[in-house]
N, CA, C and O atoms as a DFTB+ gen file, in Angstrom:
752 C
 N C O
     1  1      -1.124     -16.430      14.120
     2  2      -1.398     -15.107      13.587
     3  2      -1.792     -14.176      14.717
     4  3      -2.444     -14.580      15.680
     5  1      -1.398     -12.968      14.588
     6  2      -1.712     -11.916      15.546
     7  2      -3.198     -11.569      15.477
     8  3      -3.852     -11.807      14.461
     9  1      -3.725     -11.003      16.568
    10  2      -5.107     -10.518      16.524
    11  2      -5.176      -9.103      15.959
    12  3      -6.259      -8.526      15.860
    13  1      -4.039      -8.548      15.591
    14  2      -4.005      -7.243      14.938
    15  2      -4.484      -7.408      13.495
    16  3      -4.160      -8.390      12.827
    17  1      -5.259      -6.430      13.029
    18  2      -5.742      -6.484      11.653
    19  2      -5.344      -5.215      10.916
    20  3      -5.313      -4.126      11.488
    21  1      -5.041      -5.379       9.643
    22  2      -4.676      -4.243       8.814
    23  2      -4.972      -4.544       7.354
    24  3      -5.337      -5.662       6.991
    25  1      -4.807      -3.527       6.533
    26  2      -5.121      -3.620       5.117
    27  2      -3.881      -3.257       4.314
    28  3      -3.189      -2.287       4.622
    29  1      -3.611      -4.045       3.285
    30  2      -2.554      -3.734       2.331
    31  2      -3.229      -3.406       1.007
    32  3      -3.898      -4.256       0.421
    33  1      -3.055      -2.175       0.534
    34  2      -3.579      -1.761      -0.761
    35  2      -2.433      -1.757      -1.763
    36  3      -1.447      -1.041      -1.589
    37  1      -2.569      -2.554      -2.802
    38  2      -1.571      -2.656      -3.860
    39  2      -2.209      -2.150      -5.147
    40  3      -3.382      -2.409      -5.416
    41  1      -1.443      -1.443      -5.918
    42  2      -1.945      -1.013      -7.212
    43  2      -1.029       0.004      -7.851
    44  3      -0.132       0.545      -7.206
    45  1      -1.261       0.256      -9.117
    46  2      -0.442       1.242      -9.824
    47  2      -0.748       2.652      -9.346
    48  3      -1.727       2.864      -8.630
    49  1       0.077       3.619      -9.734
    50  2      -0.209       5.007      -9.379
    51  2      -1.611       5.407      -9.845
    52  3      -2.073       4.998     -10.910
    53  1      -2.265       6.211      -9.023
    54  2      -3.589       6.759      -9.315
    55  2      -4.671       5.691      -9.434
    56  3      -5.697       5.911     -10.077
    57  1      -4.444       4.536      -8.815
    58  2      -5.471       3.488      -8.832
    59  2      -6.497       3.683      -7.721
    60  3      -7.496       2.966      -7.666
    61  1      -6.256       4.649      -6.840
    62  2      -7.233       4.952      -5.810
    63  2      -6.803       4.637      -4.396
    64  3      -7.635       4.647      -3.488
    65  1      -5.537       4.361      -4.183
    66  2      -5.084       4.013      -2.832
    67  2      -5.399       5.139      -1.833
    68  3      -5.885       4.873      -0.734
    69  1      -5.129       6.366      -2.206
    70  2      -5.397       7.486      -1.292
    71  2      -6.897       7.694      -1.064
    72  3      -7.329       7.892       0.071
    73  1      -7.685       7.650      -2.127
    74  2      -9.115       7.913      -1.963
    75  2      -9.820       6.780      -1.230
    76  3     -10.729       7.032      -0.439
    77  1      -9.419       5.544      -1.476
    78  2     -10.012       4.417      -0.741
    79  2      -9.593       4.483       0.726
    80  3     -10.397       4.199       1.613
    81  1      -8.352       4.851       0.983
    82  2      -7.895       5.009       2.368
    83  2      -8.682       6.104       3.071
    84  3      -9.067       5.942       4.229
    85  1      -8.923       7.212       2.391
    86  2      -9.719       8.294       2.990
    87  2     -11.126       7.795       3.317
    88  3     -11.680       8.136       4.362
    89  1     -11.700       6.994       2.432
    90  2     -13.040       6.452       2.686
    91  2     -13.015       5.463       3.847
    92  3     -13.952       5.432       4.646
    93  1     -11.961       4.656       3.956
    94  2     -11.828       3.742       5.101
    95  2     -11.709       4.546       6.392
    96  3     -12.322       4.198       7.401
    97  1     -10.929       5.606       6.363
    98  2     -10.740       6.448       7.542
    99  2     -12.073       7.029       7.999
   100  3     -12.330       7.131       9.198
   101  1     -12.920       7.409       7.047
   102  2     -14.233       7.944       7.385
   103  2     -15.112       6.900       8.074
   104  3     -15.985       7.251       8.867
   105  1     -14.884       5.617       7.776
   106  2     -15.646       4.556       8.440
   107  2     -15.251       4.439       9.909
   108  3     -16.039       3.969      10.730
   109  1     -14.049       4.858      10.239
   110  2     -13.557       4.812      11.620
   111  2     -12.685       3.601      11.887
   112  3     -12.944       2.505      11.389
   113  1     -11.647       3.816      12.679
   114  2     -10.751       2.735      13.077
   115  2      -9.589       2.472      12.146
   116  3      -8.704       1.680      12.471
   117  1      -9.575       3.118      10.997
   118  2      -8.505       2.930      10.014
   119  2      -7.657       4.196       9.939
   120  3      -8.150       5.308      10.131
   121  1      -6.368       3.998       9.654
   122  2      -5.477       5.136       9.418
   123  2      -4.377       4.699       8.468
   124  3      -3.861       3.585       8.568
   125  1      -4.025       5.577       7.551
   126  2      -2.971       5.240       6.602
   127  2      -1.640       5.102       7.326
   128  3      -1.275       5.954       8.135
   129  1      -0.923       4.034       7.035
   130  2       0.432       3.859       7.553
   131  2       1.325       4.862       6.842
   132  3       1.283       4.982       5.617
   133  1       2.122       5.573       7.601
   134  2       3.019       6.576       7.056
   135  2       4.408       5.966       6.921
   136  3       5.090       5.705       7.913
   137  1       4.811       5.744       5.673
   138  2       6.124       5.150       5.431
   139  2       7.232       6.168       5.652
   140  3       7.032       7.379       5.560
   141  1       8.407       5.626       5.948
   142  2       9.609       6.460       5.996
   143  2      10.044       6.750       4.572
   144  3       9.902       5.910       3.683
   145  1      10.564       7.925       4.367
   146  2      11.104       8.299       3.065
   147  2      12.470       8.904       3.282
   148  3      12.650       9.795       4.111
   149  1      13.428       8.409       2.529
   150  2      14.774       8.968       2.526
   151  2      14.984       9.533       1.130
   152  3      15.042       8.790       0.150
   153  1      15.098      10.840       1.048
   154  2      15.278      11.463      -0.254
   155  2      14.707      12.855      -0.284
   156  3      14.686      13.561       0.725
   157  1      14.238      13.245      -1.468
   158  2      13.754      14.608      -1.656
   159  2      12.372      14.577      -2.283
   160  3      11.789      13.517      -2.507
   161  1      11.870      15.762      -2.557
   162  2      10.554      15.862      -3.183
   163  2       9.457      15.955      -2.148
   164  3       9.639      16.534      -1.077
   165  1       8.319      15.379      -2.477
   166  2       7.128      15.447      -1.638
   167  2       7.419      14.912      -0.233
   168  3       7.976      13.826      -0.072
   169  1       7.036      15.687       0.768
   170  2       7.220      15.244       2.155
   171  2       5.891      14.940       2.836
   172  3       5.856      14.198       3.817
   173  1       4.793      15.507       2.325
   174  2       3.477      15.230       2.910
   175  2       3.172      13.737       2.792
   176  3       3.357      13.129       1.737
   177  1       2.705      13.169       3.885
   178  2       2.335      11.761       3.871
   179  2       3.484      10.815       4.144
   180  3       3.330       9.600       4.011
   181  1       4.631      11.348       4.523
   182  2       5.798      10.521       4.825
   183  2       6.405      10.946       6.152
   184  3       6.276      12.096       6.572
   185  1       7.066      10.002       6.802
   186  2       7.943      10.318       7.923
   187  2       9.325      10.421       7.294
   188  3       9.881       9.417       6.848
   189  1       9.870      11.597       7.256
   190  2      11.154      11.793       6.590
   191  2      12.291      11.305       7.485
   192  3      12.267      11.484       8.703
   193  1      13.267      10.695       6.863
   194  2      14.436      10.182       7.573
   195  2      15.666      10.461       6.720
   196  3      15.562      10.795       5.540
   197  1      16.822      10.320       7.337
   198  2      18.053      10.479       6.576
   199  2      18.735       9.117       6.444
   200  3      18.279       8.123       7.009
   201  1      19.823       9.088       5.698
   202  2      20.520       7.829       5.414
   203  2      21.033       7.173       6.693
   204  3      21.038       5.946       6.787
   205  1      21.458       7.948       7.665
   206  2      21.951       7.390       8.925
   207  2      20.818       6.698       9.688
   208  3      21.010       5.608      10.228
   209  1      19.667       7.311       9.734
   210  2      18.524       6.693      10.418
   211  2      18.138       5.378       9.727
   212  3      17.780       4.405      10.392
   213  1      18.211       5.355       8.419
   214  2      17.922       4.131       7.675
   215  2      18.938       3.045       8.013
   216  3      18.566       1.891       8.223
   217  1      20.214       3.406       8.067
   218  2      21.253       2.425       8.419
   219  2      21.008       1.854       9.813
   220  3      21.199       0.659      10.037
   221  1      20.586       2.700      10.747
   222  2      20.308       2.238      12.117
   223  2      19.136       1.257      12.140
   224  3      19.191       0.241      12.832
   225  1      18.085       1.556      11.391
   226  2      16.937       0.639      11.312
   227  2      17.354      -0.689      10.700
   228  3      16.964      -1.753      11.181
   229  1      18.147      -0.622       9.641
   230  2      18.602      -1.857       8.983
   231  2      19.482      -2.669       9.924
   232  3      19.348      -3.891       9.992
   233  1      20.376      -2.010      10.647
   234  2      21.263      -2.719      11.581
   235  2      20.476      -3.396      12.701
   236  3      20.873      -4.452      13.193
   237  1      19.365      -2.791      13.100
   238  2      18.533      -3.358      14.168
   239  2      17.572      -4.430      13.644
   240  3      16.862      -5.060      14.428
   241  1      17.545      -4.640      12.328
   242  2      16.615      -5.604      11.742
   243  2      15.187      -5.104      11.712
   244  3      14.250      -5.902      11.680
   245  1      15.007      -3.791      11.722
   246  2      13.673      -3.203      11.797
   247  2      13.105      -2.732      10.456
   248  3      12.074      -2.061      10.424
   249  1      13.764      -3.077       9.359
   250  2      13.226      -2.757       8.042
   251  2      12.472      -3.989       7.542
   252  3      13.072      -5.032       7.283
   253  1      11.171      -3.859       7.413
   254  2      10.354      -4.961       6.912
   255  2      10.406      -4.992       5.388
   256  3      10.469      -6.061       4.781
   257  1      10.380      -3.806       4.776
   258  2      10.465      -3.713       3.316
   259  2      10.983      -2.339       2.940
   260  3      10.645      -1.334       3.566
   261  1      11.810      -2.315       1.903
   262  2      12.288      -1.051       1.356
   263  2      12.308      -1.151      -0.152
   264  3      12.590      -2.207      -0.718
   265  1      12.004      -0.044      -0.791
   266  2      12.103       0.003      -2.246
   267  2      12.554       1.388      -2.660
   268  3      12.471       2.355      -1.903
   269  1      13.032       1.447      -3.884
   270  2      13.475       2.724      -4.435
   271  2      12.620       3.043      -5.647
   272  3      12.415       2.208      -6.528
   273  1      12.127       4.272      -5.669
   274  2      11.335       4.745      -6.795
   275  2      11.423       6.260      -6.807
   276  3      11.528       6.900      -5.761
   277  1      11.381       6.819      -8.000
   278  2      11.437       8.274      -8.178
   279  2      12.694       8.870      -7.529
   280  3      12.693      10.034      -7.128
   281  1      13.769       8.068      -7.426
   282  2      15.023       8.563      -6.860
   283  2      15.045       8.629      -5.344
   284  3      15.956       9.231      -4.774
   285  1      14.078       8.032      -4.676
   286  2      13.998       8.034      -3.216
   287  2      13.922       6.605      -2.693
   288  3      13.654       5.667      -3.443
   289  1      14.165       6.458      -1.389
   290  2      14.018       5.172      -0.719
   291  2      12.793       5.255       0.184
   292  3      12.650       6.195       0.965
   293  1      11.911       4.263       0.071
   294  2      10.686       4.200       0.872
   295  2      10.763       2.953       1.742
   296  3      11.135       1.880       1.268
   297  1      10.407       3.099       3.024
   298  2      10.634       2.031       3.990
   299  2       9.375       1.754       4.811
   300  3       8.702       2.671       5.283
   301  1       9.080       0.470       4.963
   302  2       8.098       0.023       5.954
   303  2       8.928      -0.538       7.101
   304  3       9.664      -1.510       6.932
   305  1       8.801       0.076       8.254
   306  2       9.643      -0.272       9.396
   307  2       8.818      -0.858      10.542
   308  3       7.654      -0.511      10.741
   309  1       9.450      -1.739      11.272
   310  2       8.801      -2.417      12.397
   311  2       8.303      -1.436      13.471
   312  3       7.155      -1.560      13.898
   313  1       9.116      -0.465      13.926
   314  2       8.609       0.483      14.930
   315  2       7.414       1.295      14.415
   316  3       6.474       1.560      15.165
   317  1       7.450       1.682      13.152
   318  2       6.340       2.435      12.580
   319  2       5.060       1.608      12.529
   320  3       3.971       2.117      12.796
   321  1       5.198       0.327      12.184
   322  2       4.028      -0.550      12.169
   323  2       3.467      -0.752      13.572
   324  3       2.252      -0.734      13.768
   325  1       4.349      -0.942      14.543
   326  2       3.891      -1.117      15.930
   327  2       3.100       0.106      16.381
   328  3       2.049      -0.029      17.008
   329  1       3.600       1.293      16.066
   330  2       2.875       2.525      16.404
   331  2       1.527       2.583      15.687
   332  3       0.519       2.974      16.275
   333  1       1.518       2.193      14.418
   334  2       0.284       2.245      13.636
   335  2      -0.763       1.281      14.196
   336  3      -1.941       1.627      14.285
   337  1      -0.341       0.087      14.570
   338  2      -1.289      -0.880      15.124
   339  2      -1.801      -0.437      16.493
   340  3      -2.937      -0.740      16.857
   341  1      -0.983       0.268      17.241
   342  2      -1.449       0.732      18.548
   343  2      -2.532       1.800      18.395
   344  3      -3.296       2.050      19.328
   345  1      -2.598       2.427      17.225
   346  2      -3.592       3.472      16.965
   347  2      -4.843       2.938      16.264
   348  3      -5.830       3.664      16.147
   349  1      -4.825       1.690      15.798
   350  2      -5.984       1.142      15.099
   351  2      -5.576       0.168      14.020
   352  3      -4.640      -0.613      14.193
   353  1      -6.293       0.218      12.889
   354  2      -6.008      -0.674      11.765
   355  2      -5.283       0.110      10.678
   356  3      -5.878       0.965      10.022
   357  1      -3.995      -0.182      10.487
   358  2      -3.252       0.556       9.463
   359  2      -3.629       0.117       8.053
   360  3      -3.972      -1.039       7.805
   361  1      -3.555       1.070       7.149
   362  2      -3.732       0.814       5.727
   363  2      -2.381       1.118       5.084
   364  3      -1.932       2.264       5.073
   365  1      -1.743       0.084       4.551
   366  2      -0.412       0.209       3.971
   367  2      -0.536       0.223       2.451
   368  3      -1.194      -0.640       1.870
   369  1       0.094       1.197       1.814
   370  2       0.091       1.303       0.351
   371  2       1.367       0.681      -0.198
   372  3       2.465       0.976       0.272
   373  1       1.214      -0.179      -1.192
   374  2       2.370      -0.778      -1.843
   375  2       2.156      -0.840      -3.348
   376  3       1.023      -0.880      -3.827
   377  1       3.251      -0.847      -4.078
   378  2       3.199      -0.949      -5.527
   379  2       4.039      -2.086      -6.064
   380  3       4.284      -2.170      -7.267
   381  1       4.488      -2.974      -5.166
   382  2       5.294      -4.123      -5.573
   383  2       4.787      -5.365      -4.833
   384  3       4.588      -5.336      -3.618
   385  1       4.581      -6.457      -5.581
   386  2       4.142      -7.699      -4.942
   387  2       5.186      -8.165      -3.937
   388  3       4.828      -8.706      -2.891
   389  1       6.461      -7.969      -4.228
   390  2       7.513      -8.359      -3.279
   391  2       7.318      -7.645      -1.947
   392  3       7.577      -8.223      -0.892
   393  1       6.868      -6.408      -1.984
   394  2       6.597      -5.662      -0.754
   395  2       5.444      -6.262       0.018
   396  3       5.501      -6.372       1.242
   397  1       4.397      -6.650      -0.691
   398  2       3.256      -7.309      -0.045
   399  2       3.728      -8.605       0.613
   400  3       3.400      -8.876       1.768
   401  1       4.488      -9.390      -0.118
   402  2       4.984     -10.669       0.411
   403  2       5.901     -10.452       1.611
   404  3       5.794     -11.166       2.608
   405  1       6.795      -9.478       1.524
   406  2       7.703      -9.203       2.645
   407  2       6.933      -8.732       3.873
   408  3       7.268      -9.110       4.996
   409  1       5.906      -7.912       3.673
   410  2       5.103      -7.449       4.803
   411  2       4.334      -8.605       5.431
   412  3       4.279      -8.720       6.656
   413  1       3.745      -9.456       4.609
   414  2       3.022     -10.618       5.130
   415  2       3.950     -11.530       5.934
   416  3       3.569     -12.036       6.989
   417  1       5.154     -11.733       5.435
   418  2       6.111     -12.623       6.104
   419  2       6.825     -11.943       7.270
   420  3       7.166     -12.596       8.256
   421  1       7.050     -10.637       7.162
   422  2       7.897      -9.941       8.122
   423  2       7.183      -9.283       9.279
   424  3       7.821      -8.866      10.246
   425  1       5.842      -9.182       9.194
   426  2       5.098      -8.562      10.284
   427  2       3.765      -9.295      10.407
   428  3       2.769      -8.887       9.809
   429  1       3.752     -10.378      11.184
   430  2       2.538     -11.190      11.306
   431  2       1.365     -10.386      11.856
   432  3       1.453      -9.754      12.909
   433  1       0.280     -10.429      11.117
   434  2      -0.959      -9.755      11.506
   435  2      -2.068     -10.315      10.617
   436  3      -1.802     -11.075       9.687
   437  1      -3.278      -9.945      10.901
   438  2      -4.406     -10.326      10.061
   439  2      -4.535      -9.372       8.895
   440  3      -5.463      -8.565       8.846
   441  1      -3.605      -9.459       7.953
   442  2      -3.582      -8.556       6.804
   443  2      -4.625      -8.978       5.774
   444  3      -4.759     -10.163       5.468
   445  1      -5.351      -8.018       5.248
   446  2      -6.230      -8.224       4.105
   447  2      -5.529      -7.579       2.917
   448  3      -5.262      -6.378       2.923
   449  1      -5.232      -8.381       1.900
   450  2      -4.534      -7.853       0.726
   451  2      -5.562      -7.485      -0.344
   452  3      -6.432      -8.282      -0.694
   453  1      -5.439      -6.262      -0.850
   454  2      -6.408      -5.737      -1.810
   455  2      -5.668      -5.186      -3.021
   456  3      -4.814      -4.308      -2.898
   457  1      -6.006      -5.713      -4.188
   458  2      -5.497      -5.170      -5.439
   459  2      -6.500      -4.139      -5.939
   460  3      -7.643      -4.473      -6.249
   461  1      -6.067      -2.889      -6.013
   462  2      -6.860      -1.827      -6.622
   463  2      -6.359      -1.674      -8.053
   464  3      -5.167      -1.463      -8.275
   465  1      -7.253      -1.780      -9.011
   466  2      -6.823      -1.742     -10.398
   467  2      -7.657      -0.763     -11.202
   468  3      -8.841      -0.553     -10.938
   469  1      -7.003      -0.171     -12.189
   470  2      -7.687       0.658     -13.174
   471  2      -6.860       0.618     -14.454
   472  3      -5.655       0.372     -14.407
   473  1      -7.502       0.859     -15.600
   474  2      -6.755       0.899     -16.856
   475  2      -5.724       2.025     -16.861
   476  3      -5.845       3.003     -16.122
   477  1      -4.720       1.869     -17.701
   478  2      -3.666       2.874     -17.811
   479  2      -4.238       4.231     -18.199
   480  3      -3.762       5.262     -17.725
   481  1      -5.249       4.239     -19.052
   482  2      -5.855       5.507     -19.467
   483  2      -6.485       6.234     -18.276
   484  3      -6.486       7.465     -18.230
   485  1      -7.014       5.484     -17.323
   486  2      -7.597       6.088     -16.128
   487  2      -6.493       6.667     -15.239
   488  3      -6.632       7.762     -14.695
   489  1      -5.398       5.920     -15.100
   490  2      -4.256       6.446     -14.344
   491  2      -3.785       7.763     -14.964
   492  3      -3.516       8.728     -14.249
   493  1      -3.688       7.798     -16.290
   494  2      -3.230       9.012     -16.975
   495  2      -4.187      10.172     -16.714
   496  3      -3.753      11.276     -16.384
   497  1      -5.467       9.926     -16.858
   498  2      -6.457      10.989     -16.651
   499  2      -6.457      11.470     -15.201
   500  3      -6.519      12.673     -14.946
   501  1      -6.389      10.547     -14.264
   502  2      -6.376      10.940     -12.845
   503  2      -5.115      11.724     -12.516
   504  3      -5.169      12.720     -11.794
   505  1      -3.973      11.275     -13.048
   506  2      -2.712      11.961     -12.785
   507  2      -2.745      13.386     -13.330
   508  3      -2.332      14.330     -12.657
   509  1      -3.238      13.527     -14.552
   510  2      -3.377      14.879     -15.123
   511  2      -4.360      15.698     -14.300
   512  3      -4.121      16.874     -14.028
   513  1      -5.461      15.080     -13.906
   514  2      -6.504      15.777     -13.168
   515  2      -6.065      16.298     -11.814
   516  3      -6.574      17.312     -11.337
   517  1      -5.123      15.607     -11.196
   518  2      -4.650      16.089      -9.896
   519  2      -3.385      16.933     -10.022
   520  3      -2.809      17.351      -9.017
   521  1      -2.960      17.178     -11.243
   522  2      -1.850      18.098     -11.475
   523  2      -0.471      17.521     -11.245
   524  3       0.468      18.270     -10.973
   525  1      -0.321      16.207     -11.345
   526  2       1.004      15.600     -11.171
   527  2       1.968      16.151     -12.216
   528  3       1.628      16.243     -13.396
   529  1       3.154      16.512     -11.783
   530  2       4.177      17.000     -12.709
   531  2       4.943      15.842     -13.345
   532  3       5.701      16.034     -14.295
   533  1       4.735      14.634     -12.808
   534  2       5.508      13.470     -13.266
   535  2       4.607      12.363     -13.817
   536  3       4.840      11.182     -13.558
   537  1       3.594      12.743     -14.567
   538  2       2.651      11.756     -15.107
   539  2       3.370      10.692     -15.928
   540  3       3.017       9.516     -15.846
   541  1       4.364      11.074     -16.714
   542  2       5.087      10.092     -17.535
   543  2       5.737       9.017     -16.657
   544  3       5.716       7.836     -17.001
   545  1       6.315       9.432     -15.520
   546  2       6.913       8.450     -14.598
   547  2       5.843       7.557     -13.996
   548  3       6.074       6.365     -13.791
   549  1       4.681       8.116     -13.713
   550  2       3.586       7.335     -13.141
   551  2       3.051       6.321     -14.149
   552  3       2.650       5.220     -13.771
   553  1       3.043       6.685     -15.419
   554  2       2.617       5.733     -16.443
   555  2       3.647       4.617     -16.614
   556  3       3.287       3.469     -16.874
   557  1       4.911       4.954     -16.469
   558  2       5.949       3.923     -16.475
   559  2       5.763       2.990     -15.278
   560  3       5.908       1.774     -15.402
   561  1       5.442       3.566     -14.126
   562  2       5.185       2.753     -12.937
   563  2       3.943       1.880     -13.123
   564  3       3.891       0.765     -12.605
   565  1       2.944       2.374     -13.854
   566  2       1.766       1.557     -14.163
   567  2       2.202       0.314     -14.939
   568  3       1.789      -0.803     -14.626
   569  1       3.044       0.524     -15.960
   570  2       3.568      -0.606     -16.745
   571  2       4.341      -1.575     -15.853
   572  3       4.202      -2.791     -15.981
   573  1       5.151      -1.032     -14.954
   574  2       5.929      -1.872     -14.044
   575  2       5.018      -2.665     -13.112
   576  3       5.309      -3.816     -12.786
   577  1       3.920      -2.053     -12.685
   578  2       2.977      -2.750     -11.810
   579  2       2.314      -3.899     -12.568
   580  3       2.182      -5.000     -12.034
   581  1       1.899      -3.647     -13.807
   582  2       1.318      -4.712     -14.625
   583  2       2.321      -5.849     -14.810
   584  3       1.971      -7.021     -14.670
   585  1       3.561      -5.499     -15.123
   586  2       4.603      -6.516     -15.300
   587  2       4.858      -7.281     -13.998
   588  3       5.113      -8.485     -14.016
   589  1       4.788      -6.571     -12.874
   590  2       4.971      -7.185     -11.562
   591  2       3.881      -8.229     -11.302
   592  3       4.163      -9.318     -10.801
   593  1       2.648      -7.892     -11.643
   594  2       1.547      -8.847     -11.470
   595  2       1.735     -10.074     -12.355
   596  3       1.467     -11.195     -11.924
   597  1       2.188      -9.872     -13.573
   598  2       2.441     -10.997     -14.477
   599  2       3.563     -11.872     -13.918
   600  3       3.469     -13.099     -13.937
   601  1       4.623     -11.236     -13.422
   602  2       5.764     -11.992     -12.871
   603  2       5.388     -12.754     -11.606
   604  3       6.010     -13.766     -11.283
   605  1       4.386     -12.279     -10.898
   606  2       3.932     -12.927      -9.651
   607  2       2.509     -13.457      -9.820
   608  3       1.678     -13.315      -8.923
   609  1       2.236     -14.062     -10.962
   610  2       0.873     -14.501     -11.266
   611  2       0.365     -15.562     -10.298
   612  3      -0.836     -15.830     -10.253
   613  1       1.253     -16.165      -9.530
   614  2       0.830     -17.158      -8.543
   615  2       0.344     -16.514      -7.237
   616  3      -0.252     -17.196      -6.404
   617  1       0.590     -15.215      -7.050
   618  2       0.145     -14.545      -5.838
   619  2      -1.330     -14.184      -5.969
   620  3      -1.751     -13.636      -6.989
   621  1      -2.102     -14.486      -4.956
   622  2      -3.535     -14.191      -4.955
   623  2      -3.878     -13.161      -3.897
   624  3      -3.575     -13.346      -2.718
   625  1      -4.503     -12.090      -4.312
   626  2      -4.984     -11.075      -3.395
   627  2      -6.309     -11.536      -2.803
   628  3      -7.058     -12.278      -3.439
   629  1      -6.594     -11.089      -1.577
   630  2      -7.865     -11.428      -0.947
   631  2      -9.031     -10.780      -1.684
   632  3     -10.102     -11.375      -1.804
   633  1      -8.825      -9.568      -2.173
   634  2      -9.851      -8.831      -2.921
   635  2      -9.214      -8.167      -4.133
   636  3      -8.054      -7.757      -4.091
   637  1      -9.983      -8.065      -5.212
   638  2      -9.584      -7.296      -6.386
   639  2     -10.728      -6.327      -6.666
   640  3     -11.861      -6.745      -6.904
   641  1     -10.423      -5.032      -6.637
   642  2     -11.430      -4.006      -6.865
   643  2     -11.003      -3.129      -8.038
   644  3      -9.889      -2.605      -8.060
   645  1     -11.887      -2.977      -8.998
   646  2     -11.620      -2.134     -10.169
   647  2     -12.147      -0.743      -9.862
   648  3     -13.355      -0.504      -9.868
   649  1     -11.220       0.170      -9.594
   650  2     -11.614       1.491      -9.097
   651  2     -12.217       2.388     -10.166
   652  3     -12.709       3.473      -9.855
   653  1     -12.188       1.958     -11.407
   654  2     -12.910       2.695     -12.440
   655  2     -14.377       2.258     -12.488
   656  3     -15.174       2.837     -13.227
   657  1     -14.733       1.229     -11.694
   658  2     -16.104       0.711     -11.696
   659  2     -16.761       0.749     -10.315
   660  3     -17.970       0.545     -10.203
   661  1     -15.981       1.006      -9.266
   662  2     -16.522       1.043      -7.904
   663  2     -16.054       2.339      -7.235
   664  3     -14.899       2.739      -7.381
   665  1     -16.944       2.976      -6.515
   666  2     -16.588       4.234      -5.851
   667  2     -15.660       3.964      -4.671
   668  3     -15.630       2.849      -4.151
   669  1     -14.908       4.966      -4.249
   670  2     -14.057       4.780      -3.065
   671  2     -14.867       4.372      -1.834
   672  3     -14.406       3.554      -1.038
   673  1     -16.054       4.926      -1.669
   674  2     -16.894       4.591      -0.508
   675  2     -17.352       3.132      -0.563
   676  3     -17.348       2.438       0.454
   677  1     -17.746       2.671      -1.755
   678  2     -18.148       1.267      -1.883
   679  2     -16.954       0.345      -1.682
   680  3     -17.074      -0.705      -1.051
   681  1     -15.810       0.736      -2.215
   682  2     -14.599      -0.065      -2.015
   683  2     -14.282      -0.178      -0.527
   684  3     -13.944      -1.258      -0.043
   685  1     -14.390       0.927       0.196
   686  2     -14.125       0.926       1.638
   687  2     -15.092      -0.004       2.368
   688  3     -14.687      -0.756       3.255
   689  1     -16.359       0.050       1.995
   690  2     -17.344      -0.831       2.645
   691  2     -17.049      -2.299       2.355
   692  3     -17.185      -3.146       3.238
   693  1     -16.648      -2.603       1.129
   694  2     -16.316      -3.979       0.769
   695  2     -15.115      -4.459       1.587
   696  3     -15.124      -5.576       2.105
   697  1     -14.093      -3.631       1.703
   698  2     -12.896      -3.976       2.481
   699  2     -13.247      -4.162       3.953
   700  3     -12.840      -5.141       4.578
   701  1     -13.997      -3.225       4.493
   702  2     -14.392      -3.296       5.900
   703  2     -15.194      -4.570       6.178
   704  3     -14.977      -5.227       7.196
   705  1     -16.114      -4.918       5.282
   706  2     -16.913      -6.130       5.456
   707  2     -16.039      -7.377       5.369
   708  3     -16.233      -8.325       6.131
   709  1     -15.084      -7.383       4.454
   710  2     -14.188      -8.538       4.325
   711  2     -13.372      -8.738       5.602
   712  3     -13.180      -9.871       6.045
   713  1     -12.893      -7.644       6.192
   714  2     -12.167      -7.755       7.463
   715  2     -13.073      -8.252       8.579
   716  3     -12.666      -9.081       9.393
   717  1     -14.300      -7.748       8.617
   718  2     -15.257      -8.185       9.637
   719  2     -15.593      -9.667       9.464
   720  3     -15.672     -10.405      10.445
   721  1     -15.788     -10.097       8.226
   722  2     -16.082     -11.507       7.954
   723  2     -14.922     -12.394       8.376
   724  3     -15.118     -13.464       8.953
   725  1     -13.711     -11.936       8.081
   726  2     -12.530     -12.709       8.468
   727  2     -12.415     -12.812       9.983
   728  3     -12.121     -13.886      10.507
   729  1     -12.644     -11.701      10.697
   730  2     -12.569     -11.709      12.159
   731  2     -13.648     -12.628      12.734
   732  3     -13.400     -13.356      13.696
   733  1     -14.832     -12.592      12.148
   734  2     -15.921     -13.452      12.616
   735  2     -15.577     -14.923      12.380
   736  3     -15.864     -15.768      13.227
   737  1     -14.967     -15.231      11.240
   738  2     -14.559     -16.596      10.926
   739  2     -13.505     -17.113      11.893
   740  3     -13.510     -18.291      12.251
   741  1     -12.609     -16.241      12.314
   742  2     -11.564     -16.641      13.282
   743  2     -12.136     -16.858      14.672
   744  3     -11.615     -17.656      15.452
   745  1     -13.225     -16.135      14.981
   746  2     -13.819     -16.236      16.312
   747  2     -14.637     -17.518      16.481
   748  3     -14.888     -17.960      17.603
   749  1     -15.051     -18.110      15.355
   750  2     -15.894     -19.310      15.434
   751  2     -15.098     -20.543      15.764
   752  3     -15.661     -21.633      15.866
């Protein structure tokens, strides 16, 4: 295993991935991994690419994971991860267990896997509260995330945090402590 450490946050839409990442960033040393996006719509928080750039990454074997959602293609790429690790501890957001598994297998590092969970009603309220125009799609994605967890019931996350019961700051402290404990355990 690499001495590089990072965090994988998995969960349905509006489960707190952004707010927990912001709280981790405030602790210092963490930064959200910026995925590539091929498509349209929201560009903030993404490294935008076109179909040709995606084909080049795929031909070079540099796509660790890709998925399609909301009519776009989202990519975790090897060069992007290398850049992220050179800057500190990346926090990668995922909504598919297959993505978590592919990242664990495709980019060796000291990954801490964290399931952020909240009830569907909380996702709906948060989505409405932040003004999402596509709340119905996000609720469908919530259902898909639940189904994904059932289909991969043998996969175990390192941490499970219920974001309707723990603040983003407390979640960040719990994650940070778990990474520190793991690093200390490896050093012994």
